[in-house]
């Protein structure tokens, strides 16, 4: 894994939006954070309503998290809620509730990967690289496969998967604010584009990846598997992104998964041959 000397540690918070997944959060993301010795006082869990708030309070183990916050329902709305909940500029690590672990690139291993050794270093590295690139959003490689990962940090337009990302909080207002307009699937493509468009860069640490069940875990977006999470809904979401941000996104229908995907590229930047 690439390393570089960094300055003073960043004082960040952890935001976990969660919907109908109290048991999942209890069994997956929270134990993973505990394993990596992330201070539980940093952890803020954002739930949909009062009913969900009570369920989470009864389910989660005291001392494994800091706060449970009654937010709003829907992944787009809750991400906007989080942007407005914390002060502008606050370093935030946003995570899904079904993280099972992390892998890091290791060229010496047969599969070019191994379990991540130090999550805190990755978080600090992400924020420091943002400072270096004068941007606010950082993320990791979206697929936990060492054969695809690289010992490289990039700052061009890349997909920053929202299941594990960090940002200097933009808020939703003003010329530098970020607001998710697409209320369904593909919201993280929109946030990747918006941060890039406003900052001129997004950081991706291509030597780290989260392990999670993107399309299979009950609860969360799977509650909408017959609407926005259906093949039709996913295609509609992809088409909306491409139509709304044509200079940054192209539709890709050739993925082996059979699901509509998006290719991000800044078409304003000419490639040198």
Short mmCIF file of N, CA and C in Angstrom, two decimals, residues 90-265:
data_model
loop_
_atom_site.label_atom_id
_atom_site.label_comp_id
_atom_site.label_asym_id
_atom_site.label_seq_id
_atom_site.Cartn_x
_atom_site.Cartn_y
_atom_site.Cartn_z
N UNK A 90 -16.67 20.31 8.42
CA UNK A 90 -16.40 19.22 9.36
C UNK A 90 -15.99 17.96 8.61
N UNK A 91 -14.89 17.32 9.00
CA UNK A 91 -14.51 16.06 8.36
C UNK A 91 -15.47 14.94 8.76
N UNK A 92 -16.08 14.31 7.77
CA UNK A 92 -17.07 13.26 8.00
C UNK A 92 -16.68 12.01 7.22
N UNK A 93 -16.73 10.86 7.88
CA UNK A 93 -16.60 9.57 7.21
C UNK A 93 -17.99 8.96 7.16
N UNK A 94 -18.50 8.74 5.96
CA UNK A 94 -19.84 8.16 5.80
C UNK A 94 -19.70 6.69 5.42
N UNK A 95 -20.45 5.83 6.12
CA UNK A 95 -20.36 4.39 5.90
C UNK A 95 -21.74 3.77 5.81
N UNK A 96 -21.85 2.71 5.03
CA UNK A 96 -23.07 1.91 5.05
C UNK A 96 -23.11 1.05 6.31
N UNK A 97 -24.27 0.48 6.59
CA UNK A 97 -24.44 -0.31 7.81
C UNK A 97 -24.09 -1.78 7.65
N UNK A 98 -23.70 -2.19 6.43
CA UNK A 98 -23.44 -3.62 6.18
C UNK A 98 -21.99 -3.91 5.78
N UNK A 99 -21.06 -3.08 6.26
CA UNK A 99 -19.65 -3.30 5.97
C UNK A 99 -19.15 -4.52 6.74
N UNK A 100 -18.59 -5.48 6.01
CA UNK A 100 -18.09 -6.72 6.63
C UNK A 100 -16.60 -6.68 6.89
N UNK A 101 -15.91 -5.73 6.28
CA UNK A 101 -14.47 -5.63 6.44
C UNK A 101 -13.88 -4.82 5.31
N UNK A 102 -12.54 -4.80 5.26
CA UNK A 102 -11.83 -4.06 4.21
C UNK A 102 -10.66 -4.90 3.71
N UNK A 103 -10.34 -4.72 2.44
CA UNK A 103 -9.15 -5.33 1.86
C UNK A 103 -8.20 -4.23 1.43
N UNK A 104 -6.89 -4.54 1.46
CA UNK A 104 -5.92 -3.62 0.89
C UNK A 104 -5.02 -4.35 -0.10
N UNK A 105 -4.56 -3.61 -1.07
CA UNK A 105 -3.71 -4.17 -2.12
C UNK A 105 -2.37 -4.60 -1.55
N UNK A 106 -1.92 -5.79 -1.92
CA UNK A 106 -0.60 -6.28 -1.53
C UNK A 106 -0.06 -7.14 -2.67
N UNK A 107 0.89 -6.59 -3.40
CA UNK A 107 1.42 -7.26 -4.59
C UNK A 107 2.08 -8.60 -4.28
N UNK A 108 2.50 -8.79 -3.03
CA UNK A 108 3.20 -10.01 -2.65
C UNK A 108 2.24 -11.18 -2.42
N UNK A 109 0.97 -10.90 -2.24
CA UNK A 109 -0.01 -11.95 -1.96
C UNK A 109 -0.50 -12.59 -3.25
N UNK A 110 -0.89 -13.88 -3.20
CA UNK A 110 -1.36 -14.58 -4.42
C UNK A 110 -2.52 -13.86 -5.11
N UNK A 111 -3.45 -13.33 -4.33
CA UNK A 111 -4.58 -12.60 -4.92
C UNK A 111 -4.36 -11.08 -4.91
N UNK A 112 -3.15 -10.67 -4.60
CA UNK A 112 -2.79 -9.25 -4.59
C UNK A 112 -3.58 -8.45 -3.55
N UNK A 113 -4.03 -9.14 -2.50
CA UNK A 113 -4.84 -8.47 -1.48
C UNK A 113 -4.65 -9.14 -0.14
N UNK A 114 -4.98 -8.39 0.91
CA UNK A 114 -4.98 -8.93 2.27
C UNK A 114 -5.95 -8.09 3.10
N UNK A 115 -6.38 -8.61 4.26
CA UNK A 115 -7.24 -7.79 5.13
C UNK A 115 -6.54 -6.49 5.51
N UNK A 116 -7.28 -5.41 5.49
CA UNK A 116 -6.72 -4.11 5.84
C UNK A 116 -6.17 -4.12 7.26
N UNK A 117 -4.97 -3.59 7.42
CA UNK A 117 -4.32 -3.60 8.72
C UNK A 117 -4.79 -2.44 9.60
N UNK A 118 -4.88 -1.23 9.03
CA UNK A 118 -5.12 -0.04 9.85
C UNK A 118 -6.12 0.90 9.17
N UNK A 119 -7.36 0.89 9.63
CA UNK A 119 -8.39 1.74 9.04
C UNK A 119 -8.16 3.21 9.37
N UNK A 120 -7.70 3.49 10.57
CA UNK A 120 -7.45 4.88 10.97
C UNK A 120 -6.46 5.56 10.02
N UNK A 121 -5.42 4.84 9.63
CA UNK A 121 -4.44 5.42 8.71
C UNK A 121 -5.06 5.73 7.36
N UNK A 122 -5.97 4.88 6.91
CA UNK A 122 -6.65 5.11 5.63
C UNK A 122 -7.51 6.37 5.72
N UNK A 123 -8.24 6.51 6.81
CA UNK A 123 -9.10 7.68 6.99
C UNK A 123 -8.26 8.96 7.01
N UNK A 124 -7.19 8.94 7.78
CA UNK A 124 -6.32 10.11 7.84
C UNK A 124 -5.70 10.40 6.48
N UNK A 125 -5.30 9.34 5.79
CA UNK A 125 -4.70 9.51 4.46
C UNK A 125 -5.68 10.16 3.50
N UNK A 126 -6.94 9.72 3.54
CA UNK A 126 -7.94 10.28 2.65
C UNK A 126 -8.10 11.78 2.82
N UNK A 127 -8.22 12.22 4.06
CA UNK A 127 -8.39 13.65 4.31
C UNK A 127 -7.13 14.44 3.96
N UNK A 128 -5.97 13.88 4.25
CA UNK A 128 -4.73 14.57 3.90
C UNK A 128 -4.57 14.70 2.39
N UNK A 129 -4.95 13.66 1.65
CA UNK A 129 -4.87 13.73 0.19
C UNK A 129 -5.84 14.77 -0.36
N UNK A 130 -7.00 14.92 0.28
CA UNK A 130 -7.93 15.97 -0.12
C UNK A 130 -7.31 17.35 0.07
N UNK A 131 -6.65 17.54 1.19
CA UNK A 131 -5.98 18.82 1.42
C UNK A 131 -4.92 19.08 0.35
N UNK A 132 -4.19 18.05 0.03
CA UNK A 132 -3.13 18.16 -0.98
C UNK A 132 -3.71 18.52 -2.35
N UNK A 133 -4.86 17.94 -2.69
CA UNK A 133 -5.49 18.18 -3.99
C UNK A 133 -6.46 19.36 -3.97
N UNK A 134 -6.62 19.99 -2.80
CA UNK A 134 -7.53 21.12 -2.65
C UNK A 134 -8.96 20.74 -3.05
N UNK A 135 -9.40 19.58 -2.55
CA UNK A 135 -10.77 19.13 -2.80
C UNK A 135 -11.36 18.59 -1.50
N UNK A 136 -12.62 18.14 -1.53
CA UNK A 136 -13.31 17.79 -0.29
C UNK A 136 -13.75 16.34 -0.18
N UNK A 137 -13.81 15.61 -1.28
CA UNK A 137 -14.33 14.24 -1.25
C UNK A 137 -13.23 13.23 -1.53
N UNK A 138 -13.18 12.18 -0.69
CA UNK A 138 -12.27 11.06 -0.97
C UNK A 138 -13.02 9.75 -0.81
N UNK A 139 -12.51 8.74 -1.48
CA UNK A 139 -13.12 7.42 -1.37
C UNK A 139 -12.11 6.33 -1.64
N UNK A 140 -12.62 5.13 -1.84
CA UNK A 140 -11.76 3.96 -2.03
C UNK A 140 -12.20 3.20 -3.28
N UNK A 141 -11.46 2.16 -3.61
CA UNK A 141 -11.80 1.38 -4.79
C UNK A 141 -13.14 0.66 -4.54
N UNK A 142 -14.05 0.66 -5.51
CA UNK A 142 -15.40 0.14 -5.25
C UNK A 142 -15.53 -1.38 -5.22
N UNK A 143 -14.53 -2.11 -5.72
CA UNK A 143 -14.63 -3.57 -5.81
C UNK A 143 -13.52 -4.22 -4.99
N UNK A 144 -13.86 -5.11 -4.03
CA UNK A 144 -12.84 -5.76 -3.20
C UNK A 144 -12.14 -6.90 -3.94
N UNK A 145 -11.29 -6.54 -4.87
CA UNK A 145 -10.57 -7.53 -5.68
C UNK A 145 -9.17 -7.00 -5.97
N UNK A 146 -8.17 -7.65 -5.38
CA UNK A 146 -6.80 -7.20 -5.51
C UNK A 146 -6.27 -7.17 -6.93
N UNK A 147 -6.85 -7.99 -7.81
CA UNK A 147 -6.40 -8.01 -9.20
C UNK A 147 -6.77 -6.72 -9.94
N UNK A 148 -7.76 -6.00 -9.43
CA UNK A 148 -8.18 -4.75 -10.05
C UNK A 148 -7.64 -3.52 -9.32
N UNK A 149 -7.33 -3.68 -8.05
CA UNK A 149 -6.86 -2.56 -7.25
C UNK A 149 -5.44 -2.18 -7.66
N UNK A 150 -5.05 -0.94 -7.36
CA UNK A 150 -3.72 -0.45 -7.70
C UNK A 150 -3.15 0.35 -6.54
N UNK A 151 -1.83 0.33 -6.43
CA UNK A 151 -1.14 1.09 -5.39
C UNK A 151 -1.02 2.54 -5.85
N UNK A 152 -2.17 3.21 -5.93
CA UNK A 152 -2.19 4.53 -6.57
C UNK A 152 -3.30 5.40 -6.00
N UNK A 153 -3.01 6.69 -5.88
CA UNK A 153 -4.01 7.69 -5.51
C UNK A 153 -4.34 8.50 -6.76
N UNK A 154 -5.63 8.64 -7.07
CA UNK A 154 -6.03 9.43 -8.23
C UNK A 154 -6.86 10.64 -7.79
N UNK A 155 -6.84 11.68 -8.64
CA UNK A 155 -7.61 12.89 -8.33
C UNK A 155 -8.48 13.33 -9.51
N UNK A 156 -8.52 12.53 -10.58
CA UNK A 156 -9.41 12.85 -11.69
C UNK A 156 -10.82 12.38 -11.35
N UNK A 157 -11.75 12.54 -12.29
CA UNK A 157 -13.13 12.13 -12.02
C UNK A 157 -13.23 10.62 -11.94
N UNK A 158 -13.56 10.14 -10.76
CA UNK A 158 -13.76 8.72 -10.52
C UNK A 158 -15.04 8.54 -9.70
N UNK A 159 -15.61 7.37 -9.82
CA UNK A 159 -16.78 7.01 -9.01
C UNK A 159 -16.33 6.80 -7.56
N UNK A 160 -16.91 7.57 -6.66
CA UNK A 160 -16.63 7.43 -5.22
C UNK A 160 -17.84 6.75 -4.59
N UNK A 161 -17.69 5.47 -4.32
CA UNK A 161 -18.81 4.69 -3.81
C UNK A 161 -19.17 5.14 -2.39
N UNK A 162 -20.46 5.35 -2.16
CA UNK A 162 -20.90 5.96 -0.91
C UNK A 162 -20.90 5.01 0.27
N UNK A 163 -20.69 3.71 0.04
CA UNK A 163 -20.71 2.79 1.18
C UNK A 163 -19.54 3.04 2.13
N UNK A 164 -18.47 3.69 1.62
CA UNK A 164 -17.38 4.14 2.49
C UNK A 164 -16.68 5.30 1.80
N UNK A 165 -16.89 6.49 2.33
CA UNK A 165 -16.30 7.69 1.76
C UNK A 165 -16.05 8.70 2.87
N UNK A 166 -15.24 9.68 2.58
CA UNK A 166 -14.99 10.76 3.52
C UNK A 166 -15.09 12.10 2.82
N UNK A 167 -15.47 13.12 3.56
CA UNK A 167 -15.55 14.45 2.94
C UNK A 167 -15.44 15.53 4.00
N UNK A 168 -14.90 16.67 3.59
CA UNK A 168 -15.02 17.87 4.38
C UNK A 168 -16.42 18.39 4.08
N UNK A 169 -17.28 18.38 5.08
CA UNK A 169 -18.72 18.55 4.86
C UNK A 169 -19.04 19.80 4.03
N UNK A 170 -19.77 19.61 2.91
CA UNK A 170 -20.05 20.74 2.03
C UNK A 170 -21.29 21.54 2.40
N UNK A 171 -22.20 20.94 3.22
CA UNK A 171 -23.51 21.55 3.37
C UNK A 171 -24.25 21.48 2.04
N UNK A 172 -25.50 21.86 2.03
CA UNK A 172 -26.27 21.80 0.78
C UNK A 172 -26.51 23.17 0.16
N UNK A 173 -26.09 24.23 0.84
CA UNK A 173 -26.41 25.58 0.38
C UNK A 173 -25.17 26.32 -0.13
N UNK A 174 -25.41 27.34 -0.93
CA UNK A 174 -24.33 28.18 -1.43
C UNK A 174 -23.65 27.58 -2.65
N UNK A 175 -22.73 28.34 -3.26
CA UNK A 175 -22.07 27.90 -4.49
C UNK A 175 -21.21 26.65 -4.33
N UNK A 176 -20.74 26.38 -3.12
CA UNK A 176 -19.90 25.19 -2.89
C UNK A 176 -20.68 24.05 -2.24
N UNK A 177 -21.97 24.27 -2.01
CA UNK A 177 -22.80 23.23 -1.41
C UNK A 177 -23.05 22.07 -2.35
N UNK A 178 -23.32 20.91 -1.78
CA UNK A 178 -23.62 19.70 -2.56
C UNK A 178 -24.99 19.20 -2.11
N UNK A 179 -25.89 19.03 -3.06
CA UNK A 179 -27.23 18.55 -2.75
C UNK A 179 -27.61 17.45 -3.73
N UNK A 180 -27.99 16.30 -3.19
CA UNK A 180 -28.37 15.17 -4.02
C UNK A 180 -29.79 15.39 -4.52
N UNK A 181 -29.92 15.51 -5.83
CA UNK A 181 -31.23 15.74 -6.42
C UNK A 181 -31.91 14.44 -6.82
N UNK A 182 -31.12 13.44 -7.19
CA UNK A 182 -31.67 12.14 -7.56
C UNK A 182 -32.00 11.39 -6.29
N UNK A 183 -33.28 11.18 -6.02
CA UNK A 183 -33.69 10.64 -4.73
C UNK A 183 -33.61 9.12 -4.63
N UNK A 184 -33.20 8.45 -5.69
CA UNK A 184 -33.16 6.99 -5.65
C UNK A 184 -31.78 6.44 -5.87
N UNK A 185 -31.71 5.39 -6.69
CA UNK A 185 -30.45 4.70 -6.96
C UNK A 185 -29.50 5.61 -7.73
N UNK A 186 -28.20 5.36 -7.62
CA UNK A 186 -27.14 6.11 -8.31
C UNK A 186 -26.85 7.46 -7.65
N UNK A 187 -27.28 7.65 -6.41
CA UNK A 187 -27.03 8.92 -5.74
C UNK A 187 -25.54 9.21 -5.58
N UNK A 188 -24.73 8.15 -5.41
CA UNK A 188 -23.30 8.39 -5.22
C UNK A 188 -22.59 8.77 -6.52
N UNK A 189 -23.17 8.41 -7.65
CA UNK A 189 -22.63 8.94 -8.91
C UNK A 189 -22.86 10.45 -8.96
N UNK A 190 -24.02 10.87 -8.52
CA UNK A 190 -24.31 12.30 -8.53
C UNK A 190 -23.41 13.06 -7.56
N UNK A 191 -23.20 12.52 -6.36
CA UNK A 191 -22.32 13.21 -5.41
C UNK A 191 -20.89 13.24 -5.92
N UNK A 192 -20.42 12.17 -6.55
CA UNK A 192 -19.07 12.16 -7.13
C UNK A 192 -18.93 13.28 -8.15
N UNK A 193 -19.92 13.41 -9.02
CA UNK A 193 -19.89 14.44 -10.06
C UNK A 193 -19.97 15.83 -9.46
N UNK A 194 -20.87 16.02 -8.50
CA UNK A 194 -21.03 17.36 -7.93
C UNK A 194 -19.77 17.83 -7.21
N UNK A 195 -19.18 16.97 -6.39
CA UNK A 195 -17.93 17.34 -5.71
C UNK A 195 -16.84 17.65 -6.73
N UNK A 196 -16.72 16.81 -7.76
CA UNK A 196 -15.70 17.02 -8.79
C UNK A 196 -15.94 18.33 -9.54
N UNK A 197 -17.18 18.58 -9.89
CA UNK A 197 -17.52 19.78 -10.66
C UNK A 197 -17.20 21.04 -9.87
N UNK A 198 -17.44 21.01 -8.57
CA UNK A 198 -17.22 22.19 -7.74
C UNK A 198 -15.77 22.35 -7.30
N UNK A 199 -15.05 21.23 -7.14
CA UNK A 199 -13.68 21.29 -6.62
C UNK A 199 -12.60 21.05 -7.66
N UNK A 200 -12.97 20.45 -8.80
CA UNK A 200 -11.98 20.14 -9.83
C UNK A 200 -11.22 18.86 -9.58
N UNK A 201 -11.58 18.14 -8.51
CA UNK A 201 -10.90 16.88 -8.19
C UNK A 201 -11.71 16.11 -7.15
N UNK A 202 -11.57 14.80 -7.16
CA UNK A 202 -11.98 13.92 -6.06
C UNK A 202 -10.84 12.93 -5.86
N UNK A 203 -10.59 12.59 -4.63
CA UNK A 203 -9.49 11.67 -4.30
C UNK A 203 -10.02 10.24 -4.22
N UNK A 204 -9.31 9.31 -4.86
CA UNK A 204 -9.66 7.90 -4.66
C UNK A 204 -8.40 7.12 -4.32
N UNK A 205 -8.47 6.41 -3.20
CA UNK A 205 -7.39 5.53 -2.75
C UNK A 205 -7.66 4.16 -3.37
N UNK A 206 -6.98 3.87 -4.45
CA UNK A 206 -7.29 2.67 -5.23
C UNK A 206 -6.67 1.39 -4.67
N UNK A 207 -6.07 1.49 -3.48
CA UNK A 207 -5.44 0.33 -2.85
C UNK A 207 -6.23 -0.19 -1.65
N UNK A 208 -7.45 0.30 -1.48
CA UNK A 208 -8.32 -0.14 -0.38
C UNK A 208 -9.73 -0.33 -0.92
N UNK A 209 -10.45 -1.33 -0.41
CA UNK A 209 -11.83 -1.55 -0.83
C UNK A 209 -12.65 -2.14 0.32
N UNK A 210 -13.91 -1.74 0.44
CA UNK A 210 -14.80 -2.30 1.46
C UNK A 210 -15.41 -3.61 1.00
N UNK A 211 -15.73 -4.47 1.95
CA UNK A 211 -16.43 -5.72 1.66
C UNK A 211 -17.87 -5.57 2.15
N UNK A 212 -18.82 -5.62 1.23
CA UNK A 212 -20.22 -5.45 1.57
C UNK A 212 -21.09 -6.13 0.53
N UNK A 213 -22.35 -6.37 0.89
CA UNK A 213 -23.29 -7.02 -0.04
C UNK A 213 -24.12 -5.94 -0.71
N UNK A 214 -23.62 -5.41 -1.84
CA UNK A 214 -24.23 -4.25 -2.48
C UNK A 214 -25.69 -4.46 -2.86
N UNK A 215 -26.04 -5.63 -3.40
CA UNK A 215 -27.39 -5.84 -3.92
C UNK A 215 -28.18 -6.90 -3.16
N UNK A 216 -27.64 -7.46 -2.08
CA UNK A 216 -28.30 -8.62 -1.47
C UNK A 216 -28.75 -8.41 -0.03
N UNK A 217 -28.16 -7.49 0.71
CA UNK A 217 -28.48 -7.35 2.13
C UNK A 217 -29.90 -6.84 2.33
N UNK A 218 -30.71 -7.52 3.19
CA UNK A 218 -32.08 -7.05 3.46
C UNK A 218 -32.07 -5.65 4.08
N UNK A 219 -33.19 -4.95 3.94
CA UNK A 219 -33.29 -3.60 4.48
C UNK A 219 -32.63 -2.60 3.55
N UNK A 220 -32.49 -1.34 4.03
CA UNK A 220 -31.85 -0.32 3.22
C UNK A 220 -32.54 -0.16 1.88
N UNK A 221 -31.74 -0.02 0.82
CA UNK A 221 -32.31 0.13 -0.52
C UNK A 221 -33.03 -1.11 -0.99
N UNK A 222 -32.74 -2.27 -0.39
CA UNK A 222 -33.44 -3.49 -0.80
C UNK A 222 -34.93 -3.44 -0.46
N UNK A 223 -35.31 -2.52 0.44
CA UNK A 223 -36.73 -2.31 0.71
C UNK A 223 -37.45 -1.77 -0.52
N UNK A 224 -36.66 -1.27 -1.48
CA UNK A 224 -37.23 -0.69 -2.71
C UNK A 224 -36.86 -1.53 -3.93
N UNK A 225 -36.70 -2.86 -3.71
CA UNK A 225 -36.23 -3.72 -4.79
C UNK A 225 -37.22 -3.85 -5.94
N UNK A 226 -38.47 -3.50 -5.71
CA UNK A 226 -39.46 -3.55 -6.78
C UNK A 226 -39.66 -2.19 -7.46
N UNK A 227 -38.93 -1.17 -6.97
CA UNK A 227 -39.06 0.16 -7.57
C UNK A 227 -37.69 0.66 -8.00
N UNK A 228 -37.06 1.54 -7.20
CA UNK A 228 -35.79 2.13 -7.62
C UNK A 228 -34.65 1.12 -7.68
N UNK A 229 -34.77 -0.01 -6.95
CA UNK A 229 -33.71 -1.01 -6.93
C UNK A 229 -33.95 -2.12 -7.96
N UNK A 230 -35.08 -2.06 -8.66
CA UNK A 230 -35.36 -3.03 -9.71
C UNK A 230 -34.50 -2.71 -10.93
N UNK A 231 -34.33 -3.67 -11.86
CA UNK A 231 -33.57 -3.38 -13.09
C UNK A 231 -34.09 -2.14 -13.81
N UNK A 232 -35.42 -1.98 -13.84
CA UNK A 232 -36.01 -0.81 -14.49
C UNK A 232 -35.65 0.46 -13.73
N UNK A 233 -35.74 0.39 -12.40
CA UNK A 233 -35.42 1.56 -11.58
C UNK A 233 -33.95 1.94 -11.69
N UNK A 234 -33.08 0.93 -11.71
CA UNK A 234 -31.64 1.18 -11.84
C UNK A 234 -31.34 1.83 -13.19
N UNK A 235 -31.99 1.33 -14.25
CA UNK A 235 -31.79 1.89 -15.58
C UNK A 235 -32.29 3.34 -15.64
N UNK A 236 -33.44 3.59 -15.03
CA UNK A 236 -33.98 4.95 -15.02
C UNK A 236 -33.04 5.89 -14.27
N UNK A 237 -32.48 5.40 -13.14
CA UNK A 237 -31.54 6.22 -12.38
C UNK A 237 -30.29 6.53 -13.18
N UNK A 238 -29.77 5.53 -13.89
CA UNK A 238 -28.58 5.71 -14.71
C UNK A 238 -28.85 6.71 -15.84
N UNK A 239 -29.99 6.56 -16.48
CA UNK A 239 -30.35 7.48 -17.57
C UNK A 239 -30.50 8.91 -17.06
N UNK A 240 -31.05 9.05 -15.85
CA UNK A 240 -31.22 10.39 -15.27
C UNK A 240 -29.87 11.05 -15.04
N UNK A 241 -28.91 10.30 -14.50
CA UNK A 241 -27.58 10.85 -14.27
C UNK A 241 -26.95 11.30 -15.59
N UNK A 242 -27.02 10.44 -16.61
CA UNK A 242 -26.41 10.75 -17.91
C UNK A 242 -27.07 11.97 -18.55
N UNK A 243 -28.38 12.06 -18.43
CA UNK A 243 -29.10 13.20 -19.00
C UNK A 243 -28.79 14.49 -18.26
N UNK A 244 -28.66 14.40 -16.94
CA UNK A 244 -28.45 15.58 -16.11
C UNK A 244 -27.00 16.07 -16.17
N UNK A 245 -26.06 15.13 -16.28
CA UNK A 245 -24.64 15.48 -16.30
C UNK A 245 -23.96 14.89 -17.54
N UNK A 246 -24.37 15.28 -18.74
CA UNK A 246 -23.86 14.65 -19.96
C UNK A 246 -22.37 14.83 -20.19
N UNK A 247 -21.79 15.90 -19.65
CA UNK A 247 -20.35 16.12 -19.85
C UNK A 247 -19.49 15.26 -18.93
N UNK A 248 -20.14 14.57 -17.96
CA UNK A 248 -19.39 13.78 -16.99
C UNK A 248 -19.77 12.30 -16.96
N UNK A 249 -20.86 11.91 -17.60
CA UNK A 249 -21.36 10.54 -17.45
C UNK A 249 -21.85 9.96 -18.78
N UNK A 250 -21.53 8.68 -18.98
CA UNK A 250 -22.00 7.93 -20.14
C UNK A 250 -22.63 6.63 -19.66
N UNK A 251 -23.66 6.17 -20.37
CA UNK A 251 -24.35 4.94 -20.01
C UNK A 251 -23.57 3.72 -20.48
N UNK A 252 -23.47 2.71 -19.60
CA UNK A 252 -22.78 1.46 -19.92
C UNK A 252 -23.74 0.31 -19.67
N UNK A 253 -24.18 -0.34 -20.74
CA UNK A 253 -25.13 -1.45 -20.62
C UNK A 253 -24.48 -2.80 -20.85
N UNK A 254 -23.15 -2.86 -20.83
CA UNK A 254 -22.45 -4.10 -21.17
C UNK A 254 -21.90 -4.84 -19.96
N UNK A 255 -22.20 -4.36 -18.76
CA UNK A 255 -21.69 -5.00 -17.55
C UNK A 255 -22.20 -6.45 -17.43
N UNK A 256 -21.33 -7.34 -16.94
CA UNK A 256 -21.71 -8.74 -16.77
C UNK A 256 -22.85 -8.91 -15.78
N UNK A 257 -22.99 -7.97 -14.86
CA UNK A 257 -24.06 -8.05 -13.86
C UNK A 257 -25.44 -7.95 -14.50
N UNK A 258 -25.49 -7.42 -15.71
CA UNK A 258 -26.78 -7.22 -16.36
C UNK A 258 -27.49 -5.96 -15.91
N UNK A 259 -26.89 -5.23 -14.96
CA UNK A 259 -27.48 -3.99 -14.46
C UNK A 259 -26.88 -2.80 -15.20
N UNK A 260 -27.70 -1.78 -15.40
CA UNK A 260 -27.22 -0.57 -16.06
C UNK A 260 -26.17 0.10 -15.20
N UNK A 261 -25.05 0.44 -15.79
CA UNK A 261 -23.98 1.11 -15.06
C UNK A 261 -23.62 2.42 -15.76
N UNK A 262 -22.83 3.22 -15.07
CA UNK A 262 -22.44 4.53 -15.58
C UNK A 262 -20.92 4.62 -15.65
N UNK A 263 -20.42 5.16 -16.72
CA UNK A 263 -18.99 5.42 -16.87
C UNK A 263 -18.77 6.91 -16.64
N UNK A 264 -17.96 7.25 -15.66
CA UNK A 264 -17.67 8.65 -15.38
C UNK A 264 -16.40 9.08 -16.09
N UNK A 265 -16.48 10.21 -16.77
CA UNK A 265 -15.32 10.78 -17.45
C UNK A 265 -15.61 12.25 -17.74
#
